[in-house]
Coordinates of C-alpha atoms in Angstrom, one line a residue:
Chain A
X201 CA 113.5 162.1 -180.9
X202 CA 115.0 161.4 -184.3
X203 CA 115.1 157.8 -185.3
X204 CA 118.6 156.4 -185.9
X205 CA 119.5 156.2 -189.6
X206 CA 119.9 152.6 -190.7
X207 CA 123.4 151.7 -191.7
X208 CA 123.2 150.4 -195.2
X209 CA 125.2 147.4 -196.3
X210 CA 126.0 145.8 -193.0
X211 CA 126.1 142.0 -193.1
X212 CA 127.1 139.7 -190.2
X213 CA 129.9 138.2 -192.2
X214 CA 131.6 141.4 -193.3
X215 CA 134.9 142.5 -191.9
X216 CA 134.6 144.5 -188.7
X217 CA 136.9 147.2 -190.0
X218 CA 134.7 147.8 -193.0
X219 CA 131.5 147.8 -190.9
X220 CA 133.1 150.3 -188.5
X221 CA 133.7 152.7 -191.3
X222 CA 130.2 152.4 -192.6
X223 CA 128.7 152.9 -189.1
X224 CA 130.8 156.0 -188.4
X225 CA 130.0 157.6 -191.8
X226 CA 126.2 156.9 -191.3
X227 CA 126.2 158.4 -187.8
X228 CA 128.1 161.5 -188.9
X229 CA 125.6 162.0 -191.8
X230 CA 122.7 161.5 -189.4
X231 CA 124.1 164.3 -187.2
X232 CA 125.0 167.0 -189.6
X233 CA 121.6 167.1 -191.3
X234 CA 120.3 169.0 -188.3
X235 CA 123.1 171.6 -188.3
X236 CA 121.2 174.5 -189.8
X237 CA 118.0 174.0 -187.8
X238 CA 120.0 173.5 -184.6
X239 CA 121.7 176.9 -184.8
X240 CA 118.6 178.8 -186.0
X241 CA 117.9 179.5 -182.3
X242 CA 114.2 178.6 -182.7
X243 CA 114.2 174.9 -183.0
X244 CA 114.7 173.1 -179.7
X245 CA 113.8 169.8 -181.3
X246 CA 116.6 170.2 -183.8
X247 CA 119.1 170.8 -181.0
X248 CA 117.9 167.7 -179.3
X249 CA 117.9 165.6 -182.4
X250 CA 121.4 166.7 -183.3
X251 CA 122.7 166.1 -179.8
X252 CA 121.2 162.6 -179.8
X253 CA 122.8 161.9 -183.1
X254 CA 126.1 163.3 -181.8
X255 CA 125.9 160.9 -178.8
X256 CA 125.3 158.0 -181.2
X257 CA 128.4 159.0 -183.2
X258 CA 130.4 159.4 -180.0
X259 CA 129.4 155.9 -178.8
X260 CA 130.2 154.4 -182.2
X261 CA 133.6 156.0 -182.3
X262 CA 134.3 154.9 -178.8
X263 CA 133.3 151.3 -179.2
X264 CA 134.6 150.8 -182.7
X265 CA 137.9 152.5 -182.2
X266 CA 139.9 149.3 -182.2
X267 CA 138.9 148.9 -185.9
X268 CA 139.7 152.5 -186.9
X269 CA 142.8 154.5 -187.6
X270 CA 144.1 155.4 -184.1
X271 CA 145.5 158.9 -184.9
X272 CA 142.2 160.1 -186.5
X273 CA 140.1 158.6 -183.7
X274 CA 141.7 160.8 -181.1
X275 CA 140.9 164.0 -183.1
X276 CA 137.4 162.9 -184.0
X277 CA 136.6 162.0 -180.4
X278 CA 137.8 165.4 -179.2
X279 CA 135.7 167.2 -181.8
X280 CA 132.6 165.1 -181.1
X281 CA 133.0 165.6 -177.4
X282 CA 133.2 169.4 -177.9
X283 CA 130.1 169.3 -180.0
X284 CA 128.3 167.2 -177.5
X285 CA 129.2 169.6 -174.7
X286 CA 128.1 172.6 -176.7
X287 CA 124.8 171.1 -177.7
X288 CA 124.3 169.8 -174.2
X289 CA 124.5 173.2 -172.6
X290 CA 121.8 174.5 -175.0
X291 CA 119.6 171.4 -174.6
X292 CA 119.7 171.5 -170.8
X293 CA 118.6 175.1 -170.9
X294 CA 115.7 174.2 -173.3
X295 CA 114.6 171.3 -171.0
X296 CA 114.6 173.6 -168.0
X297 CA 112.7 176.3 -169.8
X298 CA 110.1 173.8 -170.9
X299 CA 109.8 172.6 -167.3
X300 CA 109.3 176.2 -166.1
X301 CA 106.6 176.7 -168.7
X302 CA 104.8 173.6 -167.6
X303 CA 105.0 174.6 -163.9
X304 CA 103.7 178.1 -164.4
X305 CA 100.0 177.4 -164.6
X306 CA 100.1 175.3 -161.4
X307 CA 101.8 178.1 -159.5
X308 CA 99.5 180.9 -160.8
X309 CA 98.0 181.5 -157.3
X310 CA 101.4 181.9 -155.6
X311 CA 102.6 185.4 -156.5
X312 CA 106.1 184.9 -155.0
X313 CA 106.5 181.6 -156.9
X314 CA 105.5 183.3 -160.2
X315 CA 108.0 186.1 -159.6
X316 CA 110.7 183.6 -158.9
X317 CA 109.8 181.6 -162.0
X318 CA 109.9 184.6 -164.2
X319 CA 113.2 185.8 -162.9
X320 CA 114.7 182.3 -163.4
X321 CA 113.3 182.1 -166.9
X322 CA 114.7 185.4 -167.9
X323 CA 118.1 184.4 -166.6
X324 CA 118.0 181.1 -168.4
X325 CA 116.9 182.6 -171.6
X326 CA 119.8 185.0 -171.5
X327 CA 122.1 182.1 -170.7
X328 CA 120.7 180.1 -173.6
X329 CA 121.5 183.0 -176.0
X330 CA 125.1 182.9 -174.9
X331 CA 125.3 179.1 -175.2
X332 CA 123.8 179.3 -178.7
X333 CA 126.4 181.8 -179.8
X334 CA 129.1 179.6 -178.4
X335 CA 127.6 176.6 -180.3
X336 CA 127.5 178.6 -183.5
X337 CA 131.2 179.4 -183.2
X338 CA 131.9 175.7 -182.5
X339 CA 130.0 174.6 -185.6
X340 CA 131.9 177.2 -187.7
X341 CA 135.1 175.9 -186.3
X342 CA 134.5 172.1 -186.7
X343 CA 131.7 171.6 -189.2
X344 CA 131.8 170.6 -191.9
X345 CA 135.5 170.8 -192.9
X346 CA 137.6 169.6 -190.0
X347 CA 135.4 166.8 -188.7
X348 CA 134.2 165.7 -192.1
X349 CA 137.8 165.3 -193.3
X350 CA 138.7 163.2 -190.3
X351 CA 135.5 161.1 -190.6
X352 CA 136.3 160.5 -194.3
X353 CA 139.8 159.2 -193.3
X354 CA 138.1 156.8 -190.9
X355 CA 135.4 155.6 -193.1
X356 CA 136.8 156.1 -196.6
X357 CA 135.7 158.9 -198.9
X358 CA 133.4 156.8 -201.0
X359 CA 131.5 155.3 -198.0
X360 CA 131.1 158.8 -196.5
X361 CA 129.8 160.1 -199.8
X362 CA 127.3 157.3 -200.0
X363 CA 126.2 157.9 -196.4
X364 CA 125.8 161.7 -197.0
X365 CA 123.7 161.2 -200.0
X366 CA 121.5 158.4 -198.5
X367 CA 118.1 159.5 -197.2
Chain B
X281 CA 130.4 160.2 -165.7
X282 CA 131.2 156.5 -165.4
X283 CA 133.6 155.3 -168.1
X284 CA 132.5 152.5 -170.3
X285 CA 134.4 149.3 -169.9
X286 CA 136.9 148.4 -172.6
X287 CA 135.6 145.5 -174.5
X288 CA 138.3 142.8 -174.7
X289 CA 139.1 140.6 -177.7
X290 CA 137.8 142.7 -180.5
X291 CA 139.4 141.7 -183.9
X292 CA 139.4 144.4 -186.6
X293 CA 139.8 141.7 -189.3
X294 CA 137.3 139.4 -187.7
X295 CA 133.6 139.3 -188.8
X296 CA 131.2 141.9 -187.7
X297 CA 128.7 139.5 -186.0
X298 CA 131.2 138.1 -183.5
X299 CA 132.7 141.5 -182.7
X300 CA 129.3 143.0 -182.3
X301 CA 128.3 140.2 -179.9
X302 CA 131.3 141.0 -177.7
X303 CA 130.5 144.7 -177.7
X304 CA 126.9 144.1 -176.8
X305 CA 127.9 141.7 -174.0
X306 CA 130.2 144.3 -172.7
X307 CA 127.6 147.0 -172.7
X308 CA 125.0 144.7 -171.2
X309 CA 127.4 143.8 -168.4
X310 CA 128.1 147.5 -167.7
X311 CA 124.4 148.2 -167.5
X312 CA 123.7 145.3 -165.1
X313 CA 126.6 146.4 -162.9
X314 CA 124.9 149.8 -162.4
X315 CA 121.4 148.4 -162.0
X316 CA 121.4 148.0 -158.2
X317 CA 121.8 151.8 -157.8
X318 CA 118.1 152.1 -158.6
X319 CA 117.4 150.7 -155.1
X320 CA 118.6 154.0 -153.5
X321 CA 116.6 157.1 -154.5
X322 CA 119.2 159.3 -153.0
X323 CA 122.0 157.8 -155.0
X324 CA 121.8 160.6 -157.7
X325 CA 125.2 159.9 -159.2
X326 CA 124.5 156.1 -159.3
X327 CA 121.2 156.7 -161.1
X328 CA 122.9 159.0 -163.6
X329 CA 125.6 156.5 -164.3
X330 CA 123.0 153.7 -164.6
X331 CA 121.2 155.8 -167.2
X332 CA 124.5 156.4 -169.1
X333 CA 125.1 152.7 -169.2
X334 CA 121.6 152.1 -170.5
X335 CA 122.2 154.6 -173.2
X336 CA 125.4 153.1 -174.3
X337 CA 123.7 149.7 -174.6
X338 CA 120.8 151.2 -176.5
X339 CA 123.1 152.8 -179.1
X340 CA 125.1 149.7 -179.5
X341 CA 121.9 147.7 -180.1
X342 CA 120.8 150.3 -182.6
X343 CA 123.8 150.1 -184.8
X344 CA 125.0 146.5 -184.1
X345 CA 121.8 144.7 -183.4
X346 CA 121.1 144.2 -187.2
X347 CA 124.4 142.3 -187.4
X348 CA 123.1 139.5 -185.2
X349 CA 121.7 136.2 -186.6
X350 CA 118.1 135.8 -187.6
X351 CA 115.8 135.5 -184.5
X352 CA 117.7 138.2 -182.5
X353 CA 114.9 140.3 -181.2
X354 CA 116.5 143.6 -181.8
X355 CA 113.3 145.6 -181.5
X356 CA 112.4 144.2 -178.1
X357 CA 115.8 144.7 -176.6
X358 CA 116.2 148.2 -178.1
X359 CA 112.6 149.1 -177.0
X360 CA 113.4 148.1 -173.4
X361 CA 116.6 150.1 -173.4
X362 CA 114.8 153.2 -174.7
X363 CA 112.0 152.9 -172.1
X364 CA 114.5 152.5 -169.3
X365 CA 116.7 155.4 -170.5
X366 CA 113.6 157.7 -170.7
X367 CA 112.3 156.6 -167.3
X368 CA 115.7 157.3 -165.7
X369 CA 116.1 160.5 -167.7
X370 CA 112.9 161.8 -166.1
X371 CA 114.5 161.3 -162.7
X372 CA 117.8 162.9 -163.6
X373 CA 116.1 165.8 -165.3
X374 CA 114.3 166.6 -162.0
X375 CA 117.7 166.5 -160.3
X376 CA 119.1 169.0 -162.9
X377 CA 116.1 171.3 -162.4
X378 CA 116.5 171.3 -158.7
X379 CA 120.2 172.1 -159.0
X380 CA 119.5 174.9 -161.4
X381 CA 116.9 176.4 -159.2
X382 CA 119.1 176.3 -156.2
X383 CA 122.0 177.9 -158.2
X384 CA 119.6 180.6 -159.5
X385 CA 118.6 181.4 -156.0
X386 CA 122.0 182.8 -155.3
X387 CA 121.6 185.5 -158.0
X388 CA 117.9 186.5 -157.5
X389 CA 116.6 189.6 -155.9
X390 CA 115.1 189.0 -152.5
X391 CA 111.4 189.3 -153.6
X392 CA 112.0 186.7 -156.4
X393 CA 114.0 184.4 -154.1
X394 CA 111.1 184.1 -151.7
X395 CA 109.0 182.1 -154.2
X396 CA 111.8 179.7 -155.2
X397 CA 110.9 177.2 -152.5
X398 CA 107.6 176.3 -154.3
X399 CA 109.5 175.6 -157.5
X400 CA 112.1 173.4 -155.7
X401 CA 109.2 171.6 -154.0
X402 CA 107.6 170.9 -157.3
X403 CA 110.8 169.5 -158.8
X404 CA 111.2 167.3 -155.7
X405 CA 107.7 166.0 -155.9
X406 CA 108.0 165.3 -159.6
X407 CA 111.2 163.4 -158.9
X408 CA 109.5 161.2 -156.4
X409 CA 106.9 160.2 -159.0
X410 CA 109.5 159.7 -161.7
X411 CA 111.8 157.7 -159.4
X412 CA 108.9 155.4 -158.4
X413 CA 108.1 154.8 -162.1
X414 CA 111.7 154.1 -163.1
X415 CA 112.1 151.6 -160.2
X416 CA 108.9 149.9 -161.2
X417 CA 110.1 149.6 -164.8
X418 CA 113.4 148.1 -163.7
X419 CA 111.7 145.4 -161.7
X420 CA 109.1 144.9 -164.4
X421 CA 111.8 144.3 -167.0
X422 CA 113.6 141.9 -164.7
X423 CA 110.4 139.9 -164.2
X424 CA 109.8 140.0 -167.9
X425 CA 113.2 138.6 -168.5
X426 CA 114.3 140.9 -171.2
X427 CA 117.9 141.3 -170.1
X428 CA 118.5 137.6 -169.3
X429 CA 117.0 137.0 -172.8
X430 CA 119.4 139.4 -174.4
X431 CA 122.3 137.7 -172.5
X432 CA 121.1 134.3 -173.7
X433 CA 120.7 135.5 -177.3
X434 CA 124.3 136.8 -177.3
X435 CA 125.9 133.8 -175.5
X436 CA 124.1 131.2 -177.5
X437 CA 124.5 132.8 -180.9

């Protein structure tokens, strides 16, 4: 799992509002760096890493919302939730496919079980393709313009720019 | 999914450290509230909600733990939350596999459906092992005192 990116410039004494902006910008930057790899279709780890980063962003927006511009929070939360759901569907298929692969050698002597496993795998792979297509459409819809513009309004453009160029 | 509690008393113009402390206390309280659900292996929704509460605490520790005074053992607390989330995740993953297998059974041809029981049995066996490990970890962490220590660190700061 991807390590969380450290939020640069936080101090215990700083104003909560300013810290909230820095945290949101950093979590957004952490998430979007996986975008390309995640929709490539071949990188299950990237989907997982991007989804974890998305959950971090979601939690940050949720818990820090009192310190953020209310109107923008609503829109960001909806977008982040949609991204999380889209990635979650692909990720759950990936985890299931990995589990089926791990189970296969143990069931090799059971012909009926192998037949069932192969049929389930085939159906899950087809389902994953559909989910990936939906995720790609979602990314095209939300990333980077819409969500990034809203994040910039929450954090301040300069702070977002710094977060995007960091690391 | 269980909703997170609203953290009362946050002040946008206040300092980060004291607001962060309130948030972490709120997330810790949420997690402790769900912890007893680990006693019932059949309480699948409760175990799921417990895991979500652990995850929320973990993320809050990740991005707010550094705002606590020197001596706050962020690595220990975060590490404990990560371990707990993973252990509970292994249980809920098995639940998800079982659900998917049973759902798949409705669409399989007869010859493929016959073998599904072996797969379901494997998921159930794996769940038993994962559940036992998660429960042991919860008790181990309680005995180790990691959560009372986090509470103390937040209250006494």
